[in-house]
Amino acid sequence: MIGRVDGTRISITGLGSYAPERVLTNHELAQMVDTSHEWIVERTGIRERRIARPDEAMTDLALPAARQALEQAQVDPASVDLVIVATVTPDTMFPTTSALLADALGASDAAAYDLLAGCTGFMYAVAQAYGMLAGGLSRRALVVGGDVLSKIINWRDRRTCVLFGDGAGAVVLDRVDGGGFVGFELGADGAGGIHLSLPGGGSRTPTTAETIEQEKHFVQMNGPEVFRFATRVLVSSAEKLLAECGRSIDEVDVYVPHQANVRIIDHAARKLGVPEEKVVINVDRYGNTSSGSIPLALADAAADGRLRPGALVLMTGMGAGLTWGSSLIEWTDGVAA
Ligand code: ACO
């Protein structure tokens, strides 16, 4: 799916993020599995990640991020009529995290649902919220991307446990007078889905004592295949979108790729021709937070002053499904129309 925005201008008018307090370092991981700080840094760029407490679930990460975003947008939570939470680690399959979140915020008139698109979830959710606002169905949307992957990781599997972390980000979407979203490109390749999966617990393989014994409730990943996929789609999705929107890569001021691995990001930036100073990287501090990755990176870019009004921001996510998604946005100053 690809589309260039025309007509109604819609933008991000508030941004918030939250990561659990607990920092897990590579050195600690080296005490748990057969790995080393040096291997992890060299192959992934990750130095540490945040890990939720046993009693912390997705709603607990989403709530502070959402409150911060609403505060920044200077809007009453009750005025939000759409809440989408992109996550593969909801508190429970149902009730949904989004419904629990809307209730906790006091967004009592909001439609609320969770969205599953792996690490691309945030990009899919933002595109959906854009469509709801542009189509006149929603007046104001709250989109959260986040995951508590530490709860579905096999902490004895060194091929996966060193890569992931927990975190969430939230954005408020509103109509604006100028600037805002320029276009979206989203895609999926189910044939490649096998390379990144959580096989147990669904309707194909319901939970039994045997599925637990066989460790089917943990993330399974073919690292090299996912690496190849990621390096390919980060480039192709961004190029397709830029062409559709009639923009060149030189016009992009801030590049926010999914934070999975510094080598993947470096490869994509090099192929696309984005200079280092325009690339946002925080995977070294958070690891791969799945749907939380892009909004957490946006929050970092905002904190260091890169998201100035008028800046053209390119975001691209990719992940389980396999899925990918890009968006171009002309950053606005946060004032809704
Ligand atoms: N510590 C030490 N050695 C390790 C570790 C580790 N943590 N993990 C794997 N190795 C070993 C392997 O066992 C292998 O050893 P062998 O040759 O004796 O069998 C060796 O390192 C090389 O393994 P590769 O998998 O080929 O290593 P590679 O350099 O490709 O790096 C990595 C692996 C980092 C996982 C890489 O493939 C990668 O980043 N893949 C993409 C992962 C990713 O981004 N996934 C998320 C996508 S987004 C989402 O939706 C979740």
Coordinates of C-alpha atoms and ligand atoms in Angstrom, one line a residue:
M1 CA 0.0 0.0 0.0
I2 CA 1.4 3.4 -0.9
G3 CA -0.2 6.8 -0.8
R4 CA 0.7 10.5 -1.0
V5 CA -1.4 12.7 1.3
D6 CA -3.5 15.4 -0.2
G7 CA -6.2 17.5 1.3
T8 CA -6.5 17.6 5.1
R9 CA -3.3 18.2 6.9
I10 CA -2.7 16.0 9.9
S11 CA 0.3 15.9 12.2
I12 CA 1.8 14.7 15.4
T13 CA 1.0 17.4 18.0
G14 CA 2.2 15.6 21.1
L15 CA 4.9 13.0 21.8
G16 CA 5.8 11.0 24.9
S17 CA 7.9 8.0 25.9
Y18 CA 8.5 5.7 28.7
A19 CA 11.1 3.0 29.5
P20 CA 11.3 0.9 32.6
E21 CA 13.9 1.9 35.2
R22 CA 15.8 -1.3 35.3
V23 CA 18.9 -1.3 33.1
L24 CA 20.3 -4.7 31.9
T25 CA 23.9 -4.4 30.7
N26 CA 25.7 -6.7 28.3
H27 CA 28.0 -7.6 31.2
E28 CA 25.1 -8.9 33.2
L29 CA 23.9 -10.9 30.1
A30 CA 27.3 -12.5 29.9
Q31 CA 26.7 -14.0 33.3
M32 CA 23.4 -15.5 32.1
V33 CA 24.3 -17.0 28.6
D34 CA 27.5 -17.7 26.7
T35 CA 28.1 -14.3 25.2
S36 CA 30.3 -11.2 25.8
H37 CA 29.9 -7.4 25.9
E38 CA 32.3 -7.3 23.0
W39 CA 30.4 -9.7 20.8
I40 CA 27.1 -7.9 21.4
V41 CA 28.5 -4.4 20.7
E42 CA 30.4 -5.5 17.6
R43 CA 27.5 -7.5 16.0
T44 CA 24.6 -5.3 17.2
G45 CA 25.7 -2.0 18.7
I46 CA 23.6 -2.6 21.8
R47 CA 25.2 -1.8 25.2
E48 CA 22.2 -2.0 27.5
R49 CA 18.4 -2.3 27.5
R50 CA 15.5 -1.6 29.9
I51 CA 13.6 -4.5 31.4
A52 CA 10.1 -4.3 33.0
R53 CA 9.5 -5.4 36.5
P54 CA 7.6 -8.7 37.0
D55 CA 4.5 -6.8 37.8
E56 CA 4.8 -4.3 34.9
A57 CA 2.7 -4.9 31.8
M58 CA 2.2 -3.1 28.5
T59 CA -0.5 -0.8 30.0
D60 CA 2.0 0.3 32.7
L61 CA 4.4 1.4 30.0
A62 CA 1.8 3.0 27.7
L63 CA 0.1 5.1 30.4
P64 CA 3.0 7.4 31.3
A65 CA 4.0 7.7 27.6
A66 CA 0.4 8.6 26.7
R67 CA 0.0 11.1 29.5
Q68 CA 3.2 12.9 28.4
A69 CA 2.0 13.0 24.8
L70 CA -1.4 14.4 25.7
E71 CA 0.2 17.0 28.0
Q72 CA 2.6 18.1 25.3
A73 CA -0.3 18.4 22.9
Q74 CA -2.2 20.4 25.6
V75 CA -5.4 18.4 25.1
D76 CA -7.8 16.8 27.5
P77 CA -7.7 13.0 27.4
A78 CA -11.6 13.1 27.2
S79 CA -11.3 14.7 23.8
V80 CA -9.5 11.7 22.3
D81 CA -11.9 9.6 20.3
L82 CA -9.5 7.0 19.0
V83 CA -6.9 4.9 20.8
I84 CA -4.7 2.5 19.0
V85 CA -2.0 0.5 20.8
A86 CA 0.5 -1.3 18.5
T87 CA 2.0 -4.2 20.4
V88 CA 2.7 -7.9 20.3
T89 CA 2.8 -8.1 24.1
P90 CA -0.6 -6.8 25.3
D91 CA -1.4 -7.3 29.1
T92 CA -3.8 -10.0 27.9
M93 CA -5.2 -10.9 24.5
F94 CA -8.5 -9.4 25.8
P95 CA -9.4 -7.1 27.3
T96 CA -7.1 -5.1 25.0
T97 CA -4.4 -2.9 26.3
S98 CA -6.0 0.0 24.3
A99 CA -9.3 -0.4 26.1
L100 CA -7.6 -0.5 29.5
L101 CA -5.5 2.5 28.5
A102 CA -8.5 4.6 27.3
D103 CA -10.2 3.8 30.6
A104 CA -7.2 4.8 32.7
L105 CA -6.8 8.0 30.8
G106 CA -10.5 8.9 31.0
A107 CA -11.0 8.8 27.2
S108 CA -14.4 7.5 27.7
D109 CA -15.8 8.3 24.2
A110 CA -12.8 6.6 22.4
A111 CA -12.9 3.7 20.1
A112 CA -9.9 1.5 21.2
Y113 CA -8.2 -1.5 19.7
D114 CA -4.8 -3.2 19.7
L115 CA -2.9 -3.7 16.4
L116 CA -0.5 -6.5 15.7
A117 CA 2.2 -5.9 13.0
G118 CA 5.4 -6.9 14.9
C119 CA 8.0 -4.2 15.1
T120 CA 6.2 -2.3 12.3
G121 CA 3.1 -1.9 14.5
F122 CA 3.7 1.8 15.3
M123 CA 4.0 2.7 11.6
Y124 CA 0.8 0.8 10.7
A125 CA -1.1 2.3 13.7
V126 CA 0.0 5.9 12.7
A127 CA -1.2 5.3 9.1
Q128 CA -4.5 3.9 10.4
A129 CA -5.0 6.9 12.7
Y130 CA -4.1 9.2 9.8
G131 CA -6.8 7.5 7.7
M132 CA -9.4 7.8 10.4
L133 CA -8.8 11.5 10.9
A134 CA -8.5 12.3 7.1
G135 CA -11.8 10.3 6.5
G136 CA -13.6 12.4 9.1
L137 CA -14.3 9.4 11.4
S138 CA -12.0 10.6 14.2
R139 CA -11.3 14.1 15.5
R140 CA -8.3 13.3 17.7
A141 CA -6.2 10.1 18.0
L142 CA -3.7 8.7 20.4
V143 CA -1.3 6.1 19.0
V144 CA 0.9 4.1 21.3
G145 CA 3.7 1.8 20.1
G146 CA 5.4 -0.4 22.7
D147 CA 6.4 -3.8 23.8
V148 CA 7.4 -5.8 26.9
L149 CA 9.4 -8.3 24.9
S150 CA 11.3 -9.4 28.0
K151 CA 8.2 -11.4 28.9
I152 CA 8.3 -13.5 25.7
I153 CA 12.1 -13.9 25.3
N154 CA 13.9 -17.1 26.1
W155 CA 16.5 -15.9 28.5
R156 CA 18.6 -19.0 27.9
D157 CA 18.8 -18.4 24.1
R158 CA 21.8 -16.1 23.4
R159 CA 20.8 -15.7 19.7
T160 CA 17.7 -13.7 20.8
C161 CA 17.9 -12.5 24.4
V162 CA 20.8 -10.0 23.8
L163 CA 18.8 -8.1 21.2
F164 CA 15.6 -7.0 22.8
G165 CA 14.4 -4.5 25.5
D166 CA 11.2 -3.0 26.8
G167 CA 9.8 0.5 26.1
A168 CA 6.9 2.5 24.7
G169 CA 6.1 5.8 23.0
A170 CA 2.9 7.7 22.2
V171 CA 1.8 10.4 19.8
V172 CA -1.3 12.5 19.5
L173 CA -2.6 13.1 16.0
D174 CA -4.6 16.1 15.1
R175 CA -5.6 18.3 12.2
V176 CA -3.2 21.2 11.6
D177 CA -3.1 24.2 9.3
G178 CA 0.0 23.2 7.4
G179 CA 2.8 20.6 7.3
G180 CA 2.2 17.2 8.8
F181 CA 2.1 13.8 7.1
V182 CA 3.2 13.7 3.5
G183 CA 2.7 9.9 2.7
F184 CA 2.8 6.3 3.8
E185 CA 4.1 3.0 2.3
L186 CA 3.2 -0.2 4.1
G187 CA 3.7 -3.9 3.1
A188 CA 3.8 -7.5 4.3
D189 CA 5.4 -10.8 3.2
G190 CA 3.7 -13.7 5.0
A191 CA 5.9 -16.2 3.2
G192 CA 8.8 -14.9 5.2
G193 CA 6.9 -14.9 8.4
I194 CA 8.4 -18.2 9.6
H195 CA 11.7 -16.4 10.1
L196 CA 10.4 -14.4 13.1
S197 CA 7.6 -16.0 15.1
L198 CA 5.9 -16.8 18.4
P199 CA 4.5 -20.3 17.5
G200 CA 2.6 -21.2 20.7
G201 CA -0.6 -19.9 22.2
G202 CA -2.6 -19.0 19.1
S203 CA -5.4 -21.0 17.4
R204 CA -2.8 -23.0 15.4
T205 CA -0.9 -24.3 18.4
P206 CA -3.0 -23.7 21.5
T207 CA -1.2 -23.7 24.9
T208 CA -0.6 -27.2 26.4
A209 CA 1.9 -28.6 28.8
E210 CA 3.7 -29.9 25.7
T211 CA 4.0 -26.5 24.0
I212 CA 5.4 -25.1 27.2
E213 CA 7.9 -28.0 27.5
Q214 CA 8.9 -27.4 23.8
E215 CA 9.4 -23.6 24.5
K216 CA 7.0 -22.6 21.8
H217 CA 5.9 -19.5 23.8
F218 CA 9.2 -17.7 23.2
V219 CA 10.3 -15.6 20.2
Q220 CA 11.9 -17.7 17.6
M221 CA 14.2 -16.0 15.1
N222 CA 16.3 -16.8 12.1
G223 CA 18.7 -13.9 12.7
P224 CA 20.6 -13.9 9.3
E225 CA 17.3 -14.2 7.3
V226 CA 15.8 -11.3 9.3
F227 CA 19.0 -9.3 8.8
R228 CA 18.8 -9.8 5.0
F229 CA 15.1 -8.8 5.0
A230 CA 15.7 -5.8 7.2
T231 CA 18.5 -4.4 5.1
R232 CA 16.5 -4.8 1.9
V233 CA 13.1 -3.3 3.0
L234 CA 14.5 -0.3 5.0
V235 CA 16.0 0.9 1.7
S236 CA 13.2 -0.2 -0.7
S237 CA 10.3 1.1 1.4
A238 CA 12.0 4.5 1.9
E239 CA 12.9 4.8 -1.8
K240 CA 9.3 3.9 -3.0
L241 CA 7.8 6.4 -0.6
L242 CA 10.1 9.3 -1.5
A243 CA 9.4 8.7 -5.2
E244 CA 5.6 8.6 -4.6
C245 CA 5.8 11.9 -2.7
G246 CA 8.1 13.5 -5.2
R247 CA 10.8 14.1 -2.6
S248 CA 14.5 13.3 -2.7
I249 CA 16.6 11.8 0.1
D250 CA 18.6 15.1 0.3
E251 CA 15.4 16.9 1.5
V252 CA 15.1 14.5 4.5
D253 CA 16.4 16.3 7.7
V254 CA 15.9 13.5 10.2
Y255 CA 16.0 9.7 9.5
V256 CA 14.3 7.5 12.1
P257 CA 14.8 3.8 11.2
H258 CA 13.6 0.9 13.3
Q259 CA 16.2 0.3 16.1
A260 CA 17.1 -3.4 15.8
N261 CA 20.8 -3.4 15.1
V262 CA 23.4 -0.6 14.3
R263 CA 24.7 -2.6 11.4
I264 CA 21.3 -2.7 9.8
I265 CA 20.8 1.0 10.3
D266 CA 24.3 1.9 9.0
H267 CA 23.7 -0.3 5.9
A268 CA 20.3 1.4 5.2
A269 CA 21.7 4.9 5.7
R270 CA 24.6 4.2 3.4
K271 CA 22.5 2.7 0.6
L272 CA 19.9 5.6 0.9
G273 CA 22.7 8.2 1.0
V274 CA 21.7 9.7 4.4
P275 CA 24.6 11.3 6.2
E276 CA 25.4 10.1 9.7
E277 CA 24.3 13.3 11.4
K278 CA 20.8 12.9 10.2
V279 CA 20.3 9.4 11.5
V280 CA 18.7 8.9 14.9
I281 CA 20.2 6.0 16.8
N282 CA 19.4 4.9 20.4
V283 CA 19.5 1.1 20.0
D284 CA 22.7 1.2 22.0
R285 CA 20.7 2.2 25.1
Y286 CA 17.4 0.5 24.5
G287 CA 18.0 -2.6 22.3
N288 CA 15.2 -3.5 20.0
T289 CA 11.9 -2.4 21.7
S290 CA 9.8 -3.6 18.7
S291 CA 6.8 -1.2 18.4
G292 CA 8.3 1.1 20.9
S293 CA 11.5 1.7 18.8
I294 CA 10.4 4.5 16.5
P295 CA 8.5 6.6 19.0
L296 CA 11.3 6.2 21.5
A297 CA 13.8 7.4 18.8
L298 CA 11.5 10.3 17.9
A299 CA 11.4 11.3 21.6
D300 CA 15.2 11.3 21.6
A301 CA 15.4 13.4 18.5
A302 CA 12.9 15.8 20.0
A303 CA 15.0 16.0 23.2
D304 CA 18.2 16.9 21.3
G305 CA 16.4 19.6 19.3
R306 CA 16.3 17.8 15.9
L307 CA 12.6 17.9 15.5
R308 CA 12.2 21.5 14.7
P309 CA 9.1 22.8 12.9
G310 CA 9.5 22.3 9.1
A311 CA 12.0 19.4 9.4
L312 CA 11.2 16.6 7.0
V313 CA 11.3 13.3 9.0
L314 CA 11.5 9.9 7.4
M315 CA 10.5 6.9 9.5
T316 CA 10.8 3.3 8.5
G317 CA 9.9 0.2 10.6
M318 CA 10.2 -3.5 9.8
G319 CA 9.6 -6.7 11.7
A320 CA 7.5 -9.8 12.3
G321 CA 4.9 -10.7 9.7
L322 CA 7.2 -10.1 8.0
T323 CA 6.1 -6.4 7.7
W324 CA 7.5 -3.0 6.9
G325 CA 6.2 0.5 6.8
S326 CA 7.5 4.1 6.1
S327 CA 6.1 7.5 6.6
L328 CA 7.2 11.0 5.7
I329 CA 6.2 13.9 7.9
E330 CA 6.9 17.6 7.9
W331 CA 7.3 18.2 11.6
T332 CA 4.9 20.9 13.1
D333 CA 5.2 22.9 16.3
G334 CA 2.5 20.9 18.1
V335 CA -0.4 23.4 17.8
A336 CA -3.6 21.7 16.5
A337 CA -5.7 23.6 14.0
Ligands
ACO1 N1 26.9 -14.2 21.7 C1 27.9 -14.8 21.1 N2 27.8 -15.5 20.0 C2 26.6 -15.5 19.4 C3 25.5 -14.9 20.0 C4 25.7 -14.1 21.1 N3 24.7 -13.4 21.8 N4 24.4 -15.0 19.1 C5 24.8 -15.8 18.1 N5 26.1 -16.1 18.3 C6 27.0 -17.0 17.4 C7 26.2 -18.0 16.7 O1 25.9 -19.1 17.4 C8 27.1 -18.3 15.5 O2 28.0 -19.2 16.0 P1 28.5 -20.4 15.0 O3 29.0 -19.8 13.8 O4 29.4 -21.2 15.8 O5 27.2 -21.1 14.8 C9 27.8 -16.9 15.3 O6 27.6 -16.1 16.5 C10 27.3 -16.2 14.1 O7 25.9 -16.2 14.1 P2 25.0 -15.3 13.1 O8 23.6 -15.5 13.5 O9 25.5 -15.6 11.7 O10 25.5 -13.9 13.6 P3 25.3 -12.5 12.9 O11 26.5 -11.8 12.7 O12 24.3 -12.6 11.7 O13 24.5 -11.7 14.0 C11 22.3 -11.2 14.7 C12 23.3 -12.3 14.6 C13 22.9 -10.1 15.6 C14 21.1 -11.8 15.5 C15 21.9 -10.7 13.4 O14 21.6 -11.7 12.5 C16 20.7 -9.7 13.4 O15 20.8 -8.7 13.9 N6 19.6 -10.2 12.8 C17 18.4 -9.4 12.8 C18 17.7 -9.5 14.1 C19 16.6 -8.6 14.2 O16 16.8 -7.4 14.0 N7 15.5 -9.1 14.6 C20 14.4 -8.3 14.9 C21 13.7 -7.8 13.7 S1 12.5 -6.7 14.1 C22 11.2 -7.5 15.0 O17 10.1 -7.5 14.5 C23 11.5 -8.2 16.2

